[in-house]
PDB file of N, CA, C and O in Angstrom:
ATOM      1  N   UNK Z   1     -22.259  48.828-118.741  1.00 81.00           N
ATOM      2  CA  UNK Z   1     -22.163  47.756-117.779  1.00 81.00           C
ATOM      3  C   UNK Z   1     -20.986  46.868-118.157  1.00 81.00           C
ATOM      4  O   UNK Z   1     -20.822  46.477-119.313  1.00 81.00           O
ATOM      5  N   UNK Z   2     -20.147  46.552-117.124  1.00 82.00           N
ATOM      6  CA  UNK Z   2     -19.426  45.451-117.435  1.00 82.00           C
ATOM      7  C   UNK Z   2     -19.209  44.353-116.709  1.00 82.00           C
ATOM      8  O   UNK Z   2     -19.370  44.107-115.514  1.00 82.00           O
ATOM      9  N   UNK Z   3     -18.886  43.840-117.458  1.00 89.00           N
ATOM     10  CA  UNK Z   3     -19.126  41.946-116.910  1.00 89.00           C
ATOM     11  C   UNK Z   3     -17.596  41.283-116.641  1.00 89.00           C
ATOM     12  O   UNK Z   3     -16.707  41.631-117.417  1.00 89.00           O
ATOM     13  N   UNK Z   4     -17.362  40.603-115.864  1.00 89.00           N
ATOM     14  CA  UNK Z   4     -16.127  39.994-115.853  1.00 89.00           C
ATOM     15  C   UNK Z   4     -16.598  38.329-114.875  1.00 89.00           C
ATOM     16  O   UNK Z   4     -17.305  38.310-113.868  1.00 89.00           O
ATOM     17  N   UNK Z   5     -16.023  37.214-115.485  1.00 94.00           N
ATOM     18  CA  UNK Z   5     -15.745  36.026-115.142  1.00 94.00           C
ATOM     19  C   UNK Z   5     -14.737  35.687-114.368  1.00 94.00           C
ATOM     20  O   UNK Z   5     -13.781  35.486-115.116  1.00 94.00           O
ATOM     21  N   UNK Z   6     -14.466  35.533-113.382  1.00 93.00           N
ATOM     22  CA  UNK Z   6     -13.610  34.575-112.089  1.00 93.00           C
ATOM     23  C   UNK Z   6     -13.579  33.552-111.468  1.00 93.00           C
ATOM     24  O   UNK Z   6     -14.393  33.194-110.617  1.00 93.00           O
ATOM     25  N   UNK Z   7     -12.670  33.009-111.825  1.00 95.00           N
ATOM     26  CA  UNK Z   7     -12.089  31.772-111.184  1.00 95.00           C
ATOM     27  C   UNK Z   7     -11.679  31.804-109.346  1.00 95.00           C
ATOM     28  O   UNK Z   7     -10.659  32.319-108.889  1.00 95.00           O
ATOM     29  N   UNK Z   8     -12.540  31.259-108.698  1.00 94.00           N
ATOM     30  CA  UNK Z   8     -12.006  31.071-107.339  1.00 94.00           C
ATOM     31  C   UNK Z   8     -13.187  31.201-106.582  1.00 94.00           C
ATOM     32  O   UNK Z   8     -14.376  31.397-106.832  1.00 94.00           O
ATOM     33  N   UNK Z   9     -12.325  30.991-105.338  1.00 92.00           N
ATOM     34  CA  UNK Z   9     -12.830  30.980-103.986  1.00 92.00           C
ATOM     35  C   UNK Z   9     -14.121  32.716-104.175  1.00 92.00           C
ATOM     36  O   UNK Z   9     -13.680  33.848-104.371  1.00 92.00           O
ATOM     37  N   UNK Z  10     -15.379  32.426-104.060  1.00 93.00           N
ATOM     38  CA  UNK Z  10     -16.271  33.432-104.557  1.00 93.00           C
ATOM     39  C   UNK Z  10     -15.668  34.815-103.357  1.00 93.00           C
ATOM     40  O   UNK Z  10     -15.231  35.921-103.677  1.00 93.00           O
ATOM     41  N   UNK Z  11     -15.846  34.261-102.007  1.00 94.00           N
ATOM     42  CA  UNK Z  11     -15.345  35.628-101.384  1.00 94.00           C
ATOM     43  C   UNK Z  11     -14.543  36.381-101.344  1.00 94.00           C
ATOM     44  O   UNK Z  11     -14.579  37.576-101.052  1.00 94.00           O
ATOM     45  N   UNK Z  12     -13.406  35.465-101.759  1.00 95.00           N
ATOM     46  CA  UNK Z  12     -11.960  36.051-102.033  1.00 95.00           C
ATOM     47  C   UNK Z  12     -12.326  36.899-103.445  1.00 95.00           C
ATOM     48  O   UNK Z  12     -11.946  38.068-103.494  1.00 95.00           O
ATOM     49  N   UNK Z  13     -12.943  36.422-104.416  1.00 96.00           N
ATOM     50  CA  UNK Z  13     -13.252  37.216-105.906  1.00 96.00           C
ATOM     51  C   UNK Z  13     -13.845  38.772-105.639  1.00 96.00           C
ATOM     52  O   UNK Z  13     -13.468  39.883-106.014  1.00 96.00           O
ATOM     53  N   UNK Z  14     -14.953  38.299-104.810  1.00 96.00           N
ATOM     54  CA  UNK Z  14     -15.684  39.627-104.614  1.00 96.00           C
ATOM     55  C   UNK Z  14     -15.080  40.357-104.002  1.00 96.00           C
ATOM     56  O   UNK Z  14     -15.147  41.541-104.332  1.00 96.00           O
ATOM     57  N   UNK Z  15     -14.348  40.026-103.009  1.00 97.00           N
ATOM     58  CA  UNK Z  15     -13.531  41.202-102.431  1.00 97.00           C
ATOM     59  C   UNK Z  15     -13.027  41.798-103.171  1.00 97.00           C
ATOM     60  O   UNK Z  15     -13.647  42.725-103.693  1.00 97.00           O
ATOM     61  N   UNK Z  16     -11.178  41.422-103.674  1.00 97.00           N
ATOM     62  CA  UNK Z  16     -11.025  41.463-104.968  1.00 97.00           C
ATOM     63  C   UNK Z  16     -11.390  42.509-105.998  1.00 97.00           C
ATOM     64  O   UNK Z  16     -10.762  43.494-106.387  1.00 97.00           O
ATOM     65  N   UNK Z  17     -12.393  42.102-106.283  1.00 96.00           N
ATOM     66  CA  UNK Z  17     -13.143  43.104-107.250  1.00 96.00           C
ATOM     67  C   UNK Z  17     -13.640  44.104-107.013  1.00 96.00           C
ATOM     68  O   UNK Z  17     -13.541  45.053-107.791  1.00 96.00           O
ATOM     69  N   UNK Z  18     -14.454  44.190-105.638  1.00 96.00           N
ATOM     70  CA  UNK Z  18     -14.638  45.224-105.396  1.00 96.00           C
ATOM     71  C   UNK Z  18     -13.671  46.558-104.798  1.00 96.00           C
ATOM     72  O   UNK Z  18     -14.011  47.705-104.510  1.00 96.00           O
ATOM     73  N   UNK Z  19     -12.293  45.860-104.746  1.00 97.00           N
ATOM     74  CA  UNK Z  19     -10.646  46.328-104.450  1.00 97.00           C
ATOM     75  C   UNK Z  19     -10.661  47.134-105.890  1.00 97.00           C
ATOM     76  O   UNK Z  19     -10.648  48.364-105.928  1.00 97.00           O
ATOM     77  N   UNK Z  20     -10.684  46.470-106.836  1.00 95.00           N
ATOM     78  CA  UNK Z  20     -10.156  46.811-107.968  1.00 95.00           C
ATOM     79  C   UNK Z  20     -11.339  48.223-108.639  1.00 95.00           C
ATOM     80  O   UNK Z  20     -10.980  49.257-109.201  1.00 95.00           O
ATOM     81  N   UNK Z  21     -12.490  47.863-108.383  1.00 94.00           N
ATOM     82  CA  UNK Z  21     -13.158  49.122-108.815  1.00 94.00           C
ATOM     83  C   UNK Z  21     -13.632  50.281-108.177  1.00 94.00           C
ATOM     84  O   UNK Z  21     -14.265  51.224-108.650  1.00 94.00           O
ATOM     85  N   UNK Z  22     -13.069  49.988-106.570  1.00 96.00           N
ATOM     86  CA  UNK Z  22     -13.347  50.736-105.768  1.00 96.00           C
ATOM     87  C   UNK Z  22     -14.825  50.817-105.064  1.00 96.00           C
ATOM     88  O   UNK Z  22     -15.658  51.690-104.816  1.00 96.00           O
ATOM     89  N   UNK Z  23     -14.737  50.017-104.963  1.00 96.00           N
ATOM     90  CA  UNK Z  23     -16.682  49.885-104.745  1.00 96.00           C
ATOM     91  C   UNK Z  23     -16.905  50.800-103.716  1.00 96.00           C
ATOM     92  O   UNK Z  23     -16.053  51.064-102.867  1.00 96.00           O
ATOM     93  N   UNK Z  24     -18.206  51.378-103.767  1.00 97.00           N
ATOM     94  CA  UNK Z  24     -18.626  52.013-102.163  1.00 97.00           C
ATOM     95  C   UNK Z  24     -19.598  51.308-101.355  1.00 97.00           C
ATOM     96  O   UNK Z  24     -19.995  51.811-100.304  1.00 97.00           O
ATOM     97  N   UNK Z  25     -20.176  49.745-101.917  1.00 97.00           N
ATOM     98  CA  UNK Z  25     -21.100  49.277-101.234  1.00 97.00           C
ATOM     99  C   UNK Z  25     -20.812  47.857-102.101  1.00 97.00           C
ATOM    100  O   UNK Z  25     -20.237  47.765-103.186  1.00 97.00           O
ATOM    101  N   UNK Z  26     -21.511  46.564-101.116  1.00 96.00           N
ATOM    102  CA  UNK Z  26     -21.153  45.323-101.883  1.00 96.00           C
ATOM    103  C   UNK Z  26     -23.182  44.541-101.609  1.00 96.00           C
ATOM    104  O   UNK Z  26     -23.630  44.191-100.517  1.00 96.00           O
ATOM    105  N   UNK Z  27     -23.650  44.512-102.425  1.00 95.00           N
ATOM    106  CA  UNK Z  27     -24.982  43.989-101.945  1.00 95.00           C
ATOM    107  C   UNK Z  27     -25.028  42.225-102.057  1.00 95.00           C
ATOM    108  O   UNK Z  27     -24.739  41.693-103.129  1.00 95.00           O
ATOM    109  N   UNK Z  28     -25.293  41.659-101.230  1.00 92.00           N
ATOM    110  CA  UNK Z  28     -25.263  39.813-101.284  1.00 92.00           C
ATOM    111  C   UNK Z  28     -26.649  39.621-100.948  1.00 92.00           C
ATOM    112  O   UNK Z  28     -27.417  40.381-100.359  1.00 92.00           O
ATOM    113  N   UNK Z  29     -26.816  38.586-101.378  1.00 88.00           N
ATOM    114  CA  UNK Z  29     -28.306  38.105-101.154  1.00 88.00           C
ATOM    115  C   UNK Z  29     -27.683  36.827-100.554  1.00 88.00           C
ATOM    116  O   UNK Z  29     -26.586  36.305-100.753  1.00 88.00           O
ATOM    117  N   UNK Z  30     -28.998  36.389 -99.544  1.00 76.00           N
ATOM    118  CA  UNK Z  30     -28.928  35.435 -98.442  1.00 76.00           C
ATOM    119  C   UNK Z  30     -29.674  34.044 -98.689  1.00 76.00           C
ATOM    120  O   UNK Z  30     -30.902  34.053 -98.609  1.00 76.00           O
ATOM    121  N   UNK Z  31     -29.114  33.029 -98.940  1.00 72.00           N
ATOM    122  CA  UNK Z  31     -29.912  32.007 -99.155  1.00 72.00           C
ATOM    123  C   UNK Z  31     -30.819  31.590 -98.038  1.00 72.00           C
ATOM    124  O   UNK Z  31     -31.075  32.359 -97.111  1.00 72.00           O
ATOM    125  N   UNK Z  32     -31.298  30.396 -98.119  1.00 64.00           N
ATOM    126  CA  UNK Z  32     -31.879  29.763 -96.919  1.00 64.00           C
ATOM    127  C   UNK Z  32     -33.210  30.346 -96.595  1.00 64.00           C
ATOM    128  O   UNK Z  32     -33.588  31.284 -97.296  1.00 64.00           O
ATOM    129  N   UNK Z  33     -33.941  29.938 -95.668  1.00 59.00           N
ATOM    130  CA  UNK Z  33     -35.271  29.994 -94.878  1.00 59.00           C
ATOM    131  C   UNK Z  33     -35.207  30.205 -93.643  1.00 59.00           C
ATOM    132  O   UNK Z  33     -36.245  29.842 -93.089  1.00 59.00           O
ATOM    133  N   UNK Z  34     -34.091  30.836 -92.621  1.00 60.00           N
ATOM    134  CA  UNK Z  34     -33.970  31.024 -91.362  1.00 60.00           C
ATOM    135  C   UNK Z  34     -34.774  32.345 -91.724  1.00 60.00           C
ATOM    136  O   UNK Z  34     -34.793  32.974 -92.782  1.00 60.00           O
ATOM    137  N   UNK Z  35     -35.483  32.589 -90.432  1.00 54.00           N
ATOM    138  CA  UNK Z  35     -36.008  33.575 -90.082  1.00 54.00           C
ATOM    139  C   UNK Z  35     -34.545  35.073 -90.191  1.00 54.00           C
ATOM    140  O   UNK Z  35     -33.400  35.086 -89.739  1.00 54.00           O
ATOM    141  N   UNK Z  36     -35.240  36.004 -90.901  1.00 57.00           N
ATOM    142  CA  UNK Z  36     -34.612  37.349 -91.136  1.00 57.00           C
ATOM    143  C   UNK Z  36     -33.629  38.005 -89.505  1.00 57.00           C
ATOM    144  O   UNK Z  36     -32.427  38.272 -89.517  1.00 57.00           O
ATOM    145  N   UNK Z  37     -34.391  38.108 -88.482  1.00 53.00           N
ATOM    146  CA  UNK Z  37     -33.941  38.260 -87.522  1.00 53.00           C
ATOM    147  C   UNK Z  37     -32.874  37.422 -86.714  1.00 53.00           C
ATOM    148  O   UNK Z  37     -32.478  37.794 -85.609  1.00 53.00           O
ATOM    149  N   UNK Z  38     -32.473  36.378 -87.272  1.00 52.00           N
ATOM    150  CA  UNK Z  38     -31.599  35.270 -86.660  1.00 52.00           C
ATOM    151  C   UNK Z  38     -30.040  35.593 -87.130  1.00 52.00           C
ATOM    152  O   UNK Z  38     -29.743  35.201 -88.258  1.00 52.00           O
ATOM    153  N   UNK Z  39     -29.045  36.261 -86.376  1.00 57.00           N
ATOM    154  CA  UNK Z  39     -28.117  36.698 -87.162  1.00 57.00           C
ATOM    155  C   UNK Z  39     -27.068  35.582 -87.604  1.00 57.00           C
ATOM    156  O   UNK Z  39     -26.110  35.210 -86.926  1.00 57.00           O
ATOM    157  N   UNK Z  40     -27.457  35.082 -88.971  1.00 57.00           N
ATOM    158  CA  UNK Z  40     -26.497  33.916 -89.600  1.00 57.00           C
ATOM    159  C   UNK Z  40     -26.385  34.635 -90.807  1.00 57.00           C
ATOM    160  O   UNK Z  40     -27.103  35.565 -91.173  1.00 57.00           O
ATOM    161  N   UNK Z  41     -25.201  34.013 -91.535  1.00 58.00           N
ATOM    162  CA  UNK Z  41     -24.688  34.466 -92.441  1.00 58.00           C
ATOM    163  C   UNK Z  41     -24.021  33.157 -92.678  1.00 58.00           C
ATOM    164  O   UNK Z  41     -23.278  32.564 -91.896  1.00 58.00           O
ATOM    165  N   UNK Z  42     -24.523  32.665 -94.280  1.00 63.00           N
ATOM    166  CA  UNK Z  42     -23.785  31.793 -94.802  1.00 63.00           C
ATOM    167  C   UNK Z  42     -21.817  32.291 -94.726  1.00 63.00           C
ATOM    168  O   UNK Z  42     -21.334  33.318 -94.247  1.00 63.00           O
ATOM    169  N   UNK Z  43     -21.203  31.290 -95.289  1.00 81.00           N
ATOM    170  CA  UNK Z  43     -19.741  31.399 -95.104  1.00 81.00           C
ATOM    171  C   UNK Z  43     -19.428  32.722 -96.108  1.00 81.00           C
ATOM    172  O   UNK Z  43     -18.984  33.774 -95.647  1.00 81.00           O
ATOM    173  N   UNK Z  44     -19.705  32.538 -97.474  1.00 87.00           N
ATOM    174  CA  UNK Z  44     -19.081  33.481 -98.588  1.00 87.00           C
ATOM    175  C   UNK Z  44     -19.559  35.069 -97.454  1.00 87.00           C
ATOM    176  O   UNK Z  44     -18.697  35.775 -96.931  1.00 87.00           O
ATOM    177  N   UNK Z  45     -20.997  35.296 -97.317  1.00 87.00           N
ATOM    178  CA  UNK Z  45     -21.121  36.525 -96.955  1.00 87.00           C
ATOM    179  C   UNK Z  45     -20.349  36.787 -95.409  1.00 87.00           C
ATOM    180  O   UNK Z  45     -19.838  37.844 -95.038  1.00 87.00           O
ATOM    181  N   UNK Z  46     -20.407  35.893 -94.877  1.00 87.00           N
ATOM    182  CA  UNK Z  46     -19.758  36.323 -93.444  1.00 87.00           C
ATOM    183  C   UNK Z  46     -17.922  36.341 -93.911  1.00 87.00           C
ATOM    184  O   UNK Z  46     -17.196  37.120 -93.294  1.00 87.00           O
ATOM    185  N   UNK Z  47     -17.611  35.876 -94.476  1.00 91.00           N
ATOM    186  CA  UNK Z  47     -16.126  35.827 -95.007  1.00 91.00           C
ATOM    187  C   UNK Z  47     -15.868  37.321 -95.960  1.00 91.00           C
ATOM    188  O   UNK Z  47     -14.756  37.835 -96.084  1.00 91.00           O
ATOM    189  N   UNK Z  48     -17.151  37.877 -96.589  1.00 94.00           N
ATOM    190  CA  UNK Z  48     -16.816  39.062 -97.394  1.00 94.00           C
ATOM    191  C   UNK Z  48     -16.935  40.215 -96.727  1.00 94.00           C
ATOM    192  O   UNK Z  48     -16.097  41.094 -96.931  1.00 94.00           O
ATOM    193  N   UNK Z  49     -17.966  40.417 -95.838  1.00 92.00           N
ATOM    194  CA  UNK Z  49     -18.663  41.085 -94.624  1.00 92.00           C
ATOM    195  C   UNK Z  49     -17.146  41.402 -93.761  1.00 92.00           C
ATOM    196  O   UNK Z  49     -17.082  42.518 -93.246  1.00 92.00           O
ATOM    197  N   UNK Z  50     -16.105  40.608 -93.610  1.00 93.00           N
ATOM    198  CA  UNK Z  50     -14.987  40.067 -92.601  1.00 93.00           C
ATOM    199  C   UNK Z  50     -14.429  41.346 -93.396  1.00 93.00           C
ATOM    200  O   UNK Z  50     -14.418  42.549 -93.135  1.00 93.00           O
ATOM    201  N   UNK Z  51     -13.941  40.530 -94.547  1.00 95.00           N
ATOM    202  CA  UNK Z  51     -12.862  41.621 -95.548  1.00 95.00           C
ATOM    203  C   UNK Z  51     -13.002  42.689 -96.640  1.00 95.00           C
ATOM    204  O   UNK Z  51     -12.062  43.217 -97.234  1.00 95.00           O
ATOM    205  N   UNK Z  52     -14.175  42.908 -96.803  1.00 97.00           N
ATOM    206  CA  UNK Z  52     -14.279  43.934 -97.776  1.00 97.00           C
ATOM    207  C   UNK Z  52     -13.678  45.651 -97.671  1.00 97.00           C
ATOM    208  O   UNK Z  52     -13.564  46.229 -96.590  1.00 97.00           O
ATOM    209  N   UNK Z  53     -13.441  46.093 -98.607  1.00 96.00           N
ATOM    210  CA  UNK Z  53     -12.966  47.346 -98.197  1.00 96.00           C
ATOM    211  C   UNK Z  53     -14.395  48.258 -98.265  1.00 96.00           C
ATOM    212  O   UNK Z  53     -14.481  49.472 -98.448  1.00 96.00           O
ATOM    213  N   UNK Z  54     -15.186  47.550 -98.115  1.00 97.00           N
ATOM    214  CA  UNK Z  54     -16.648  48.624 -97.744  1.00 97.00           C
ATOM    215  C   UNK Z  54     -17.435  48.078 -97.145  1.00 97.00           C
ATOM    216  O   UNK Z  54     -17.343  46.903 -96.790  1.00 97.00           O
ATOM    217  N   UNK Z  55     -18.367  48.827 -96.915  1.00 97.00           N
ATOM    218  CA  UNK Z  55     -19.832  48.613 -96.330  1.00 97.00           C
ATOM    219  C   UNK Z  55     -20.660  47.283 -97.037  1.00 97.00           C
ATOM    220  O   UNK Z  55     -20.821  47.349 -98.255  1.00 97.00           O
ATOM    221  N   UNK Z  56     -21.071  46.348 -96.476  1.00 95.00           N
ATOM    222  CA  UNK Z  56     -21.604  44.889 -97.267  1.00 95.00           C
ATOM    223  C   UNK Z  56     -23.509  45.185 -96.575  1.00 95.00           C
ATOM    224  O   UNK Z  56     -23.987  45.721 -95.576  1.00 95.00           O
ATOM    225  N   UNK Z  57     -24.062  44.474 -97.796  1.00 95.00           N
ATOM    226  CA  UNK Z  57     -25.468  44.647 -97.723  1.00 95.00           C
ATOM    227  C   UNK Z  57     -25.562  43.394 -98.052  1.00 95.00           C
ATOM    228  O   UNK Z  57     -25.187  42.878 -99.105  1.00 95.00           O
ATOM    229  N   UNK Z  58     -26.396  42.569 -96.559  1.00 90.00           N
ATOM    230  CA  UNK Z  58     -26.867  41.497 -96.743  1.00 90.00           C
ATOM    231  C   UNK Z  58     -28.204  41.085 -96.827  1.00 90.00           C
ATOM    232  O   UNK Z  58     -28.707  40.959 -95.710  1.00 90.00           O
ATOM    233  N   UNK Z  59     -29.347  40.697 -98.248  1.00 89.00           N
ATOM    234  CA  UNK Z  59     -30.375  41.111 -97.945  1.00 89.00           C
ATOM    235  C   UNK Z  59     -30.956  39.864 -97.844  1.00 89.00           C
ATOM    236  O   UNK Z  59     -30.016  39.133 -97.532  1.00 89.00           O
ATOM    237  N   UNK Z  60     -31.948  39.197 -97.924  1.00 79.00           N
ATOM    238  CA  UNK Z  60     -32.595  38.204 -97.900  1.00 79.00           C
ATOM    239  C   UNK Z  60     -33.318  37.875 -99.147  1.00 79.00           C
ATOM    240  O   UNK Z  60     -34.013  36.861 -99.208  1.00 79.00           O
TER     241      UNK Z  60
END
């Protein structure tokens, strides 16, 4: 396993990173208490969701 620390804007990082290792999937967890079916997406996940070079898993 490896670990790495980043400085910045979190969506811009994760992208980023997942650029750099090639990811095939990005999993985010969803803050908040809106009902599951309500399609919102805090900023970081709707901003990573936007740019990632893969498939994003947003779970609750």
């Amino acid at each position: 396993m490896t670990v790495e620390i980043r400085a910045g804007p979190a969506a811009r990082e994760l992208v980023r990173a997942a650029e750099k290792v090639h990811a095939d999937l990005i999993v985010l967890g969803r803050r908040g208490r809106r009902v599951p079916w309500v399609p919102h997406l805090r900023s970081t996940a709707r901003q990573v969701s936007r740019r990632a070079p893969c498939p994003v898993l947003v779970v609750p």
